[in-house]
Amino acid sequence: MQGKRVLITGGNSGIGLVAARELASRGAEVVLACRDSEKTLAALEVIGAGAEIAPVNLPVDLASFTSVRQLAENFLGKYDRLDVLINNAGTMPSKQVITEDGFEMQMAVNHLSHFLLTHLLLDCLKASAPARVVNVSSMLHKKSEMDLATFTGFDKYKMQAAYNQSKLANMMFTVELAERLAGSGVTVNALHPGAVATDIVRSFPWVVQKIVGLLFISPEKGALTTIKLAGDPEMENVSGKYYDQCKLAGYSPVADDNIQRVAFWEASERAVGL
């Protein structure tokens, strides 16, 4: 990763922090995109301890499209190249929340804000080619269909169903973007990190959090697929694929349905104002 610049959302905890730390230790210049917080300051120290180039944070609230646009503006005002964009951050609220922009929180944070951020940085990625986009999805995307009407909220909110659909959105975005970027030198791939014990479950009852901590794999193991897709030289020309714990895997047929995928893409564009 010598000479490579990496921008990662949600790099202040969980698999994002481990991936950022490992990529920095391999020579990458790491830029976090997180809320300004004590947790983020602590993460910068952890990442910086083994880094050749000191990491920085560009603040963002992924529940706000205005904030995402400001992040992109700040990044492009400071940097002239981007080698790897890792769309890692995620949320999973137990009760339905509607963002300031009028969208269901999981779809807004897990998909729409990353969709917007990626588009705002596409010219920079193309100018930096070969470059990569890495989208953190989940195997749970296979349990969902895509209902565009729920972008603005569910009549009956179920946390898991909303999460699964947001992860399907990550996969559909990956496949469509890879097709649109064919020949540009920018690759796009998605991944399932494994069942990882991270603070995405912070809204769960404490008993459930305890069980998750005991049964799920560590963030260190969970980050391995992100690291592979971001840095493995063998991945340079691979695009539009899905990796499950470092292995190439099959994904939902919904993501291969061109009609659904294009409708989803256009709905995402309208939602974020592109």
PDB file of C-alpha atoms in Angstrom:
ATOM      1  CA  MET A   1       0.000   0.000   0.000  1.00  0.00           C
ATOM      2  CA  GLN A   2       3.045   2.284  -0.300  1.00  0.00           C
ATOM      3  CA  GLY A   3       2.031   5.580  -1.904  1.00  0.00           C
ATOM      4  CA  LYS A   4      -1.684   4.736  -1.763  1.00  0.00           C
ATOM      5  CA  ARG A   5      -4.333   7.001  -0.241  1.00  0.00           C
ATOM      6  CA  VAL A   6      -7.360   5.344   1.372  1.00  0.00           C
ATOM      7  CA  LEU A   7     -10.603   7.020   2.460  1.00  0.00           C
ATOM      8  CA  ILE A   8     -12.723   4.881   4.788  1.00  0.00           C
ATOM      9  CA  THR A   9     -16.073   5.650   6.370  1.00  0.00           C
ATOM     10  CA  GLY A  10     -16.645   4.334   9.862  1.00  0.00           C
ATOM     11  CA  GLY A  11     -12.957   3.707  10.404  1.00  0.00           C
ATOM     12  CA  ASN A  12     -13.063   4.549  14.102  1.00  0.00           C
ATOM     13  CA  SER A  13     -14.338   1.173  15.347  1.00  0.00           C
ATOM     14  CA  GLY A  14     -14.882  -2.475  14.463  1.00  0.00           C
ATOM     15  CA  ILE A  15     -13.638  -3.880  11.187  1.00  0.00           C
ATOM     16  CA  GLY A  16     -13.174  -0.366   9.793  1.00  0.00           C
ATOM     17  CA  LEU A  17     -10.645   0.490  12.494  1.00  0.00           C
ATOM     18  CA  VAL A  18      -8.762  -2.790  12.054  1.00  0.00           C
ATOM     19  CA  ALA A  19      -8.674  -2.386   8.262  1.00  0.00           C
ATOM     20  CA  ALA A  20      -7.508   1.230   8.560  1.00  0.00           C
ATOM     21  CA  ARG A  21      -4.801   0.270  11.040  1.00  0.00           C
ATOM     22  CA  GLU A  22      -3.543  -2.604   8.899  1.00  0.00           C
ATOM     23  CA  LEU A  23      -3.548  -0.623   5.632  1.00  0.00           C
ATOM     24  CA  ALA A  24      -1.705   2.240   7.359  1.00  0.00           C
ATOM     25  CA  SER A  25       0.893  -0.193   8.699  1.00  0.00           C
ATOM     26  CA  ARG A  26       1.499  -1.297   5.096  1.00  0.00           C
ATOM     27  CA  GLY A  27       2.275   2.253   4.024  1.00  0.00           C
ATOM     28  CA  ALA A  28      -1.122   3.658   3.059  1.00  0.00           C
ATOM     29  CA  GLU A  29      -2.115   7.233   3.858  1.00  0.00           C
ATOM     30  CA  VAL A  30      -5.410   6.726   5.691  1.00  0.00           C
ATOM     31  CA  VAL A  31      -8.167   9.333   5.793  1.00  0.00           C
ATOM     32  CA  LEU A  32     -11.073   8.532   8.098  1.00  0.00           C
ATOM     33  CA  ALA A  33     -14.591   9.820   7.483  1.00  0.00           C
ATOM     34  CA  CYS A  34     -16.234   9.723  10.916  1.00  0.00           C
ATOM     35  CA  ARG A  35     -17.953  11.978  13.382  1.00  0.00           C
ATOM     36  CA  ASP A  36     -15.590  14.151  15.404  1.00  0.00           C
ATOM     37  CA  SER A  37     -15.551  12.373  18.772  1.00  0.00           C
ATOM     38  CA  GLU A  38     -13.337  10.971  21.506  1.00  0.00           C
ATOM     39  CA  LYS A  39     -13.705   7.578  19.815  1.00  0.00           C
ATOM     40  CA  THR A  40     -12.361   9.006  16.564  1.00  0.00           C
ATOM     41  CA  LEU A  41      -9.431  10.672  18.334  1.00  0.00           C
ATOM     42  CA  ALA A  42      -8.589   7.360  19.994  1.00  0.00           C
ATOM     43  CA  ALA A  43      -8.816   5.576  16.632  1.00  0.00           C
ATOM     44  CA  LEU A  44      -6.402   8.061  15.048  1.00  0.00           C
ATOM     45  CA  GLU A  45      -3.905   7.249  17.805  1.00  0.00           C
ATOM     46  CA  VAL A  46      -4.287   3.509  17.271  1.00  0.00           C
ATOM     47  CA  ILE A  47      -3.917   3.805  13.496  1.00  0.00           C
ATOM     48  CA  GLY A  48      -1.082   6.321  13.764  1.00  0.00           C
ATOM     49  CA  ALA A  49       0.978   4.149  16.107  1.00  0.00           C
ATOM     50  CA  GLY A  50       2.035   1.877  13.245  1.00  0.00           C
ATOM     51  CA  ALA A  51       1.652   4.266  10.320  1.00  0.00           C
ATOM     52  CA  GLU A  52       4.325   5.860   8.159  1.00  0.00           C
ATOM     53  CA  ILE A  53       1.939   8.727   7.385  1.00  0.00           C
ATOM     54  CA  ALA A  54      -0.204  10.175  10.173  1.00  0.00           C
ATOM     55  CA  PRO A  55      -3.909   9.465   9.615  1.00  0.00           C
ATOM     56  CA  VAL A  56      -6.467  12.256   9.666  1.00  0.00           C
ATOM     57  CA  ASN A  57     -10.235  12.478  10.061  1.00  0.00           C
ATOM     58  CA  LEU A  58     -12.551  14.465   7.826  1.00  0.00           C
ATOM     59  CA  PRO A  59     -15.757  14.813   9.865  1.00  0.00           C
ATOM     60  CA  VAL A  60     -19.062  13.581   8.493  1.00  0.00           C
ATOM     61  CA  ASP A  61     -22.554  12.683   9.641  1.00  0.00           C
ATOM     62  CA  LEU A  62     -23.715  10.008   7.214  1.00  0.00           C
ATOM     63  CA  ALA A  63     -27.330  10.633   8.220  1.00  0.00           C
ATOM     64  CA  SER A  64     -27.099  13.981   6.404  1.00  0.00           C
ATOM     65  CA  PHE A  65     -26.601  14.383   2.659  1.00  0.00           C
ATOM     66  CA  THR A  66     -25.461  17.960   3.274  1.00  0.00           C
ATOM     67  CA  SER A  67     -22.719  16.623   5.532  1.00  0.00           C
ATOM     68  CA  VAL A  68     -21.700  14.041   2.914  1.00  0.00           C
ATOM     69  CA  ARG A  69     -21.401  16.767   0.290  1.00  0.00           C
ATOM     70  CA  GLN A  70     -19.262  18.801   2.694  1.00  0.00           C
ATOM     71  CA  LEU A  71     -17.036  15.766   3.280  1.00  0.00           C
ATOM     72  CA  ALA A  72     -16.478  15.355  -0.457  1.00  0.00           C
ATOM     73  CA  GLU A  73     -15.762  19.072  -0.820  1.00  0.00           C
ATOM     74  CA  ASN A  74     -13.270  18.936   2.057  1.00  0.00           C
ATOM     75  CA  PHE A  75     -11.543  15.880   0.612  1.00  0.00           C
ATOM     76  CA  LEU A  76     -11.265  17.297  -2.914  1.00  0.00           C
ATOM     77  CA  GLY A  77     -10.045  20.610  -1.529  1.00  0.00           C
ATOM     78  CA  LYS A  78      -7.217  18.887   0.298  1.00  0.00           C
ATOM     79  CA  TYR A  79      -6.254  15.948  -1.926  1.00  0.00           C
ATOM     80  CA  ASP A  80      -5.736  15.429  -5.640  1.00  0.00           C
ATOM     81  CA  ARG A  81      -5.890  11.641  -5.710  1.00  0.00           C
ATOM     82  CA  LEU A  82      -7.771   8.733  -4.150  1.00  0.00           C
ATOM     83  CA  ASP A  83      -6.621   5.167  -4.649  1.00  0.00           C
ATOM     84  CA  VAL A  84      -9.132   3.292  -2.482  1.00  0.00           C
ATOM     85  CA  LEU A  85     -12.584   4.285  -1.221  1.00  0.00           C
ATOM     86  CA  ILE A  86     -13.925   1.921   1.442  1.00  0.00           C
ATOM     87  CA  ASN A  87     -17.654   2.355   2.071  1.00  0.00           C
ATOM     88  CA  ASN A  88     -17.606   0.646   5.448  1.00  0.00           C
ATOM     89  CA  ALA A  89     -19.829   2.516   7.921  1.00  0.00           C
ATOM     90  CA  GLY A  90     -23.170   1.033   8.910  1.00  0.00           C
ATOM     91  CA  THR A  91     -25.999   1.454  11.373  1.00  0.00           C
ATOM     92  CA  MET A  92     -28.783  -0.780  12.662  1.00  0.00           C
ATOM     93  CA  PRO A  93     -31.233   1.135  14.916  1.00  0.00           C
ATOM     94  CA  SER A  94     -33.770  -0.991  16.782  1.00  0.00           C
ATOM     95  CA  LYS A  95     -36.578   1.509  16.088  1.00  0.00           C
ATOM     96  CA  GLN A  96     -37.362   3.284  12.838  1.00  0.00           C
ATOM     97  CA  VAL A  97     -35.647   6.647  12.455  1.00  0.00           C
ATOM     98  CA  ILE A  98     -36.256   9.071   9.587  1.00  0.00           C
ATOM     99  CA  THR A  99     -33.310  11.298   8.670  1.00  0.00           C
ATOM    100  CA  GLU A 100     -33.385  15.069   8.169  1.00  0.00           C
ATOM    101  CA  ASP A 101     -33.558  14.351   4.420  1.00  0.00           C
ATOM    102  CA  GLY A 102     -36.674  12.211   4.871  1.00  0.00           C
ATOM    103  CA  PHE A 103     -35.229   8.715   4.465  1.00  0.00           C
ATOM    104  CA  GLU A 104     -35.224   5.591   6.609  1.00  0.00           C
ATOM    105  CA  MET A 105     -31.987   5.640   8.605  1.00  0.00           C
ATOM    106  CA  GLN A 106     -30.532   2.281   7.560  1.00  0.00           C
ATOM    107  CA  MET A 107     -31.100   2.913   3.865  1.00  0.00           C
ATOM    108  CA  ALA A 108     -29.785   6.465   4.216  1.00  0.00           C
ATOM    109  CA  VAL A 109     -26.585   5.638   6.094  1.00  0.00           C
ATOM    110  CA  ASN A 110     -25.802   2.161   4.790  1.00  0.00           C
ATOM    111  CA  HIS A 111     -26.532   2.911   1.122  1.00  0.00           C
ATOM    112  CA  LEU A 112     -27.646   6.374   0.022  1.00  0.00           C
ATOM    113  CA  SER A 113     -24.893   8.408   1.676  1.00  0.00           C
ATOM    114  CA  HIS A 114     -22.245   6.045   0.323  1.00  0.00           C
ATOM    115  CA  PHE A 115     -23.891   6.166  -3.113  1.00  0.00           C
ATOM    116  CA  LEU A 116     -23.664   9.961  -2.992  1.00  0.00           C
ATOM    117  CA  LEU A 117     -20.107  10.047  -1.637  1.00  0.00           C
ATOM    118  CA  THR A 118     -18.867   7.626  -4.282  1.00  0.00           C
ATOM    119  CA  HIS A 119     -20.393   9.710  -7.071  1.00  0.00           C
ATOM    120  CA  LEU A 120     -18.884  12.922  -5.736  1.00  0.00           C
ATOM    121  CA  LEU A 121     -15.432  11.304  -5.676  1.00  0.00           C
ATOM    122  CA  LEU A 122     -15.679   9.369  -8.957  1.00  0.00           C
ATOM    123  CA  ASP A 123     -13.724  11.854 -11.051  1.00  0.00           C
ATOM    124  CA  CYS A 124     -10.930  11.791  -8.482  1.00  0.00           C
ATOM    125  CA  LEU A 125     -10.925   7.989  -8.456  1.00  0.00           C
ATOM    126  CA  LYS A 126     -10.818   7.853 -12.264  1.00  0.00           C
ATOM    127  CA  ALA A 127      -7.935  10.335 -12.345  1.00  0.00           C
ATOM    128  CA  SER A 128      -6.086   8.129  -9.858  1.00  0.00           C
ATOM    129  CA  ALA A 129      -6.638   4.854 -11.753  1.00  0.00           C
ATOM    130  CA  PRO A 130      -5.981   2.082 -11.095  1.00  0.00           C
ATOM    131  CA  ALA A 131      -8.298   2.736  -8.143  1.00  0.00           C
ATOM    132  CA  ARG A 132     -10.771   0.714  -6.109  1.00  0.00           C
ATOM    133  CA  VAL A 133     -14.157   1.039  -4.423  1.00  0.00           C
ATOM    134  CA  VAL A 134     -14.864  -1.476  -1.668  1.00  0.00           C
ATOM    135  CA  ASN A 135     -18.434  -1.829  -0.374  1.00  0.00           C
ATOM    136  CA  VAL A 136     -19.071  -3.640   2.909  1.00  0.00           C
ATOM    137  CA  SER A 137     -22.289  -5.623   2.433  1.00  0.00           C
ATOM    138  CA  SER A 138     -23.450  -8.784   4.235  1.00  0.00           C
ATOM    139  CA  MET A 139     -24.529 -12.305   3.377  1.00  0.00           C
ATOM    140  CA  LEU A 140     -27.916 -11.219   4.786  1.00  0.00           C
ATOM    141  CA  HIS A 141     -28.490  -9.284   1.553  1.00  0.00           C
ATOM    142  CA  LYS A 142     -29.571 -12.623   0.078  1.00  0.00           C
ATOM    143  CA  LYS A 143     -32.597 -12.685   2.396  1.00  0.00           C
ATOM    144  CA  SER A 144     -34.090  -9.487   0.967  1.00  0.00           C
ATOM    145  CA  GLU A 145     -35.989  -8.098  -1.982  1.00  0.00           C
ATOM    146  CA  MET A 146     -35.786  -4.439  -2.998  1.00  0.00           C
ATOM    147  CA  ASP A 147     -38.845  -2.304  -2.243  1.00  0.00           C
ATOM    148  CA  LEU A 148     -38.092   1.228  -3.433  1.00  0.00           C
ATOM    149  CA  ALA A 149     -41.144   2.601  -1.621  1.00  0.00           C
ATOM    150  CA  THR A 150     -39.473   1.897   1.730  1.00  0.00           C
ATOM    151  CA  PHE A 151     -36.626   4.354   1.088  1.00  0.00           C
ATOM    152  CA  THR A 152     -38.728   6.893   3.006  1.00  0.00           C
ATOM    153  CA  GLY A 153     -39.785   4.435   5.722  1.00  0.00           C
ATOM    154  CA  PHE A 154     -41.613   1.191   6.433  1.00  0.00           C
ATOM    155  CA  ASP A 155     -45.280   0.942   7.385  1.00  0.00           C
ATOM    156  CA  LYS A 156     -44.159  -1.740   9.849  1.00  0.00           C
ATOM    157  CA  TYR A 157     -40.478  -1.396  10.655  1.00  0.00           C
ATOM    158  CA  LYS A 158     -38.466  -4.518  11.333  1.00  0.00           C
ATOM    159  CA  MET A 159     -34.841  -3.784  12.135  1.00  0.00           C
ATOM    160  CA  GLN A 160     -33.439  -6.943  10.534  1.00  0.00           C
ATOM    161  CA  ALA A 161     -35.508  -6.617   7.349  1.00  0.00           C
ATOM    162  CA  ALA A 162     -34.410  -2.996   6.923  1.00  0.00           C
ATOM    163  CA  TYR A 163     -30.781  -3.991   7.467  1.00  0.00           C
ATOM    164  CA  ASN A 164     -30.977  -6.862   4.986  1.00  0.00           C
ATOM    165  CA  GLN A 165     -32.454  -4.555   2.342  1.00  0.00           C
ATOM    166  CA  SER A 166     -29.760  -1.924   2.896  1.00  0.00           C
ATOM    167  CA  LYS A 167     -27.120  -4.627   2.381  1.00  0.00           C
ATOM    168  CA  LEU A 168     -28.880  -5.743  -0.821  1.00  0.00           C
ATOM    169  CA  ALA A 169     -28.635  -2.102  -1.869  1.00  0.00           C
ATOM    170  CA  ASN A 170     -24.855  -2.291  -1.370  1.00  0.00           C
ATOM    171  CA  MET A 171     -24.719  -5.323  -3.656  1.00  0.00           C
ATOM    172  CA  MET A 172     -26.950  -3.840  -6.367  1.00  0.00           C
ATOM    173  CA  PHE A 173     -24.899  -0.642  -6.267  1.00  0.00           C
ATOM    174  CA  THR A 174     -21.694  -2.656  -6.638  1.00  0.00           C
ATOM    175  CA  VAL A 175     -22.828  -4.589  -9.693  1.00  0.00           C
ATOM    176  CA  GLU A 176     -24.308  -1.584 -11.499  1.00  0.00           C
ATOM    177  CA  LEU A 177     -21.386   0.722 -10.730  1.00  0.00           C
ATOM    178  CA  ALA A 178     -18.899  -1.916 -11.889  1.00  0.00           C
ATOM    179  CA  GLU A 179     -20.702  -2.108 -15.242  1.00  0.00           C
ATOM    180  CA  ARG A 180     -20.762   1.665 -15.611  1.00  0.00           C
ATOM    181  CA  LEU A 181     -17.059   1.943 -14.758  1.00  0.00           C
ATOM    182  CA  ALA A 182     -15.876  -0.841 -17.070  1.00  0.00           C
ATOM    183  CA  GLY A 183     -12.691   0.253 -18.798  1.00  0.00           C
ATOM    184  CA  SER A 184     -12.145   3.241 -16.499  1.00  0.00           C
ATOM    185  CA  GLY A 185      -9.470   1.635 -14.352  1.00  0.00           C
ATOM    186  CA  VAL A 186     -11.723   1.871 -11.283  1.00  0.00           C
ATOM    187  CA  THR A 187     -12.919  -1.442  -9.864  1.00  0.00           C
ATOM    188  CA  VAL A 188     -15.846  -2.013  -7.471  1.00  0.00           C
ATOM    189  CA  ASN A 189     -16.355  -5.058  -5.276  1.00  0.00           C
ATOM    190  CA  ALA A 190     -18.517  -5.964  -2.292  1.00  0.00           C
ATOM    191  CA  LEU A 191     -17.933  -8.222   0.673  1.00  0.00           C
ATOM    192  CA  HIS A 192     -19.389 -10.102   3.606  1.00  0.00           C
ATOM    193  CA  PRO A 193     -16.910  -9.810   6.475  1.00  0.00           C
ATOM    194  CA  GLY A 194     -18.377 -12.697   8.461  1.00  0.00           C
ATOM    195  CA  ALA A 195     -20.541 -12.408  11.568  1.00  0.00           C
ATOM    196  CA  VAL A 196     -18.451  -9.845  13.412  1.00  0.00           C
ATOM    197  CA  ALA A 197     -18.784  -8.585  16.978  1.00  0.00           C
ATOM    198  CA  THR A 198     -18.830  -4.787  16.492  1.00  0.00           C
ATOM    199  CA  ASP A 199     -20.666  -1.842  17.997  1.00  0.00           C
ATOM    200  CA  ILE A 200     -23.256  -1.872  15.198  1.00  0.00           C
ATOM    201  CA  VAL A 201     -25.271  -3.863  17.771  1.00  0.00           C
ATOM    202  CA  ARG A 202     -25.074  -1.055  20.337  1.00  0.00           C
ATOM    203  CA  SER A 203     -28.842  -0.495  20.194  1.00  0.00           C
ATOM    204  CA  PHE A 204     -29.539  -4.148  21.038  1.00  0.00           C
ATOM    205  CA  PRO A 205     -30.454  -5.284  24.576  1.00  0.00           C
ATOM    206  CA  TRP A 206     -27.307  -5.908  26.643  1.00  0.00           C
ATOM    207  CA  VAL A 207     -28.000  -9.653  26.807  1.00  0.00           C
ATOM    208  CA  VAL A 208     -28.017  -9.851  23.006  1.00  0.00           C
ATOM    209  CA  GLN A 209     -24.819  -7.791  22.837  1.00  0.00           C
ATOM    210  CA  LYS A 210     -23.183 -10.272  25.229  1.00  0.00           C
ATOM    211  CA  ILE A 211     -24.244 -13.253  23.120  1.00  0.00           C
ATOM    212  CA  VAL A 212     -22.978 -11.541  19.955  1.00  0.00           C
ATOM    213  CA  GLY A 213     -19.625 -10.976  21.642  1.00  0.00           C
ATOM    214  CA  LEU A 214     -19.348 -14.663  22.506  1.00  0.00           C
ATOM    215  CA  LEU A 215     -20.522 -16.193  19.219  1.00  0.00           C
ATOM    216  CA  PHE A 216     -19.275 -13.822  16.526  1.00  0.00           C
ATOM    217  CA  ILE A 217     -15.769 -13.540  15.112  1.00  0.00           C
ATOM    218  CA  SER A 218     -13.360 -10.780  16.075  1.00  0.00           C
ATOM    219  CA  PRO A 219     -13.020  -7.527  14.111  1.00  0.00           C
ATOM    220  CA  GLU A 220      -9.446  -8.640  13.305  1.00  0.00           C
ATOM    221  CA  LYS A 221     -10.773 -11.650  11.402  1.00  0.00           C
ATOM    222  CA  GLY A 222     -13.691  -9.685  10.003  1.00  0.00           C
ATOM    223  CA  ALA A 223     -11.422  -7.042   8.494  1.00  0.00           C
ATOM    224  CA  LEU A 224      -9.410  -9.508   6.409  1.00  0.00           C
ATOM    225  CA  THR A 225     -11.753  -9.346   3.399  1.00  0.00           C
ATOM    226  CA  THR A 226     -11.779  -5.542   3.381  1.00  0.00           C
ATOM    227  CA  ILE A 227      -7.967  -5.566   3.469  1.00  0.00           C
ATOM    228  CA  LYS A 228      -7.829  -8.079   0.624  1.00  0.00           C
ATOM    229  CA  LEU A 229     -10.175  -6.118  -1.637  1.00  0.00           C
ATOM    230  CA  ALA A 230      -8.394  -2.855  -0.859  1.00  0.00           C
ATOM    231  CA  GLY A 231      -4.818  -4.000  -1.305  1.00  0.00           C
ATOM    232  CA  ASP A 232      -4.298  -7.425  -2.868  1.00  0.00           C
ATOM    233  CA  PRO A 233      -2.437  -6.958  -6.189  1.00  0.00           C
ATOM    234  CA  GLU A 234      -4.358  -9.927  -7.621  1.00  0.00           C
ATOM    235  CA  MET A 235      -7.586  -7.916  -7.219  1.00  0.00           C
ATOM    236  CA  GLU A 236      -6.467  -5.067  -9.471  1.00  0.00           C
ATOM    237  CA  ASN A 237      -8.605  -6.075 -12.462  1.00  0.00           C
ATOM    238  CA  VAL A 238     -11.440  -7.790 -10.598  1.00  0.00           C
ATOM    239  CA  SER A 239     -14.725  -5.866 -10.529  1.00  0.00           C
ATOM    240  CA  GLY A 240     -18.417  -6.408  -9.853  1.00  0.00           C
ATOM    241  CA  LYS A 241     -17.788  -9.384  -7.578  1.00  0.00           C
ATOM    242  CA  TYR A 242     -18.795 -10.445  -4.067  1.00  0.00           C
ATOM    243  CA  TYR A 243     -16.404 -11.966  -1.538  1.00  0.00           C
ATOM    244  CA  ASP A 244     -17.475 -13.867   1.558  1.00  0.00           C
ATOM    245  CA  GLN A 245     -14.672 -14.015   4.129  1.00  0.00           C
ATOM    246  CA  CYS A 246     -11.965 -13.628   1.466  1.00  0.00           C
ATOM    247  CA  LYS A 247     -13.486 -16.143  -0.944  1.00  0.00           C
ATOM    248  CA  LEU A 248     -15.322 -15.347  -4.190  1.00  0.00           C
ATOM    249  CA  ALA A 249     -19.006 -16.148  -3.650  1.00  0.00           C
ATOM    250  CA  GLY A 250     -22.385 -15.954  -5.319  1.00  0.00           C
ATOM    251  CA  TYR A 251     -24.727 -13.073  -4.572  1.00  0.00           C
ATOM    252  CA  SER A 252     -28.467 -12.412  -4.748  1.00  0.00           C
ATOM    253  CA  PRO A 253     -30.004 -12.790  -8.230  1.00  0.00           C
ATOM    254  CA  VAL A 254     -31.816  -9.507  -7.552  1.00  0.00           C
ATOM    255  CA  ALA A 255     -28.480  -7.746  -8.130  1.00  0.00           C
ATOM    256  CA  ASP A 256     -28.245  -9.396 -11.554  1.00  0.00           C
ATOM    257  CA  ASP A 257     -31.751  -8.266 -12.580  1.00  0.00           C
ATOM    258  CA  ASN A 258     -30.942  -5.386 -14.915  1.00  0.00           C
ATOM    259  CA  ILE A 259     -34.450  -3.887 -14.835  1.00  0.00           C
ATOM    260  CA  GLN A 260     -34.607  -3.840 -11.028  1.00  0.00           C
ATOM    261  CA  ARG A 261     -31.038  -2.599 -10.776  1.00  0.00           C
ATOM    262  CA  VAL A 262     -31.548   0.360 -13.104  1.00  0.00           C
ATOM    263  CA  ALA A 263     -34.800   1.347 -11.345  1.00  0.00           C
ATOM    264  CA  PHE A 264     -32.957   1.133  -8.024  1.00  0.00           C
ATOM    265  CA  TRP A 265     -30.102   3.255  -9.380  1.00  0.00           C
ATOM    266  CA  GLU A 266     -32.462   5.946 -10.649  1.00  0.00           C
ATOM    267  CA  ALA A 267     -34.344   5.974  -7.321  1.00  0.00           C
ATOM    268  CA  SER A 268     -31.030   6.389  -5.510  1.00  0.00           C
ATOM    269  CA  GLU A 269     -30.069   9.303  -7.769  1.00  0.00           C
ATOM    270  CA  ARG A 270     -33.378  11.049  -7.104  1.00  0.00           C
ATOM    271  CA  ALA A 271     -33.060  10.454  -3.370  1.00  0.00           C
ATOM    272  CA  VAL A 272     -29.629  12.102  -3.070  1.00  0.00           C
ATOM    273  CA  GLY A 273     -30.243  14.818  -5.650  1.00  0.00           C
ATOM    274  CA  LEU A 274     -27.908  13.740  -8.422  1.00  0.00           C
TER     275      LEU A 274
END
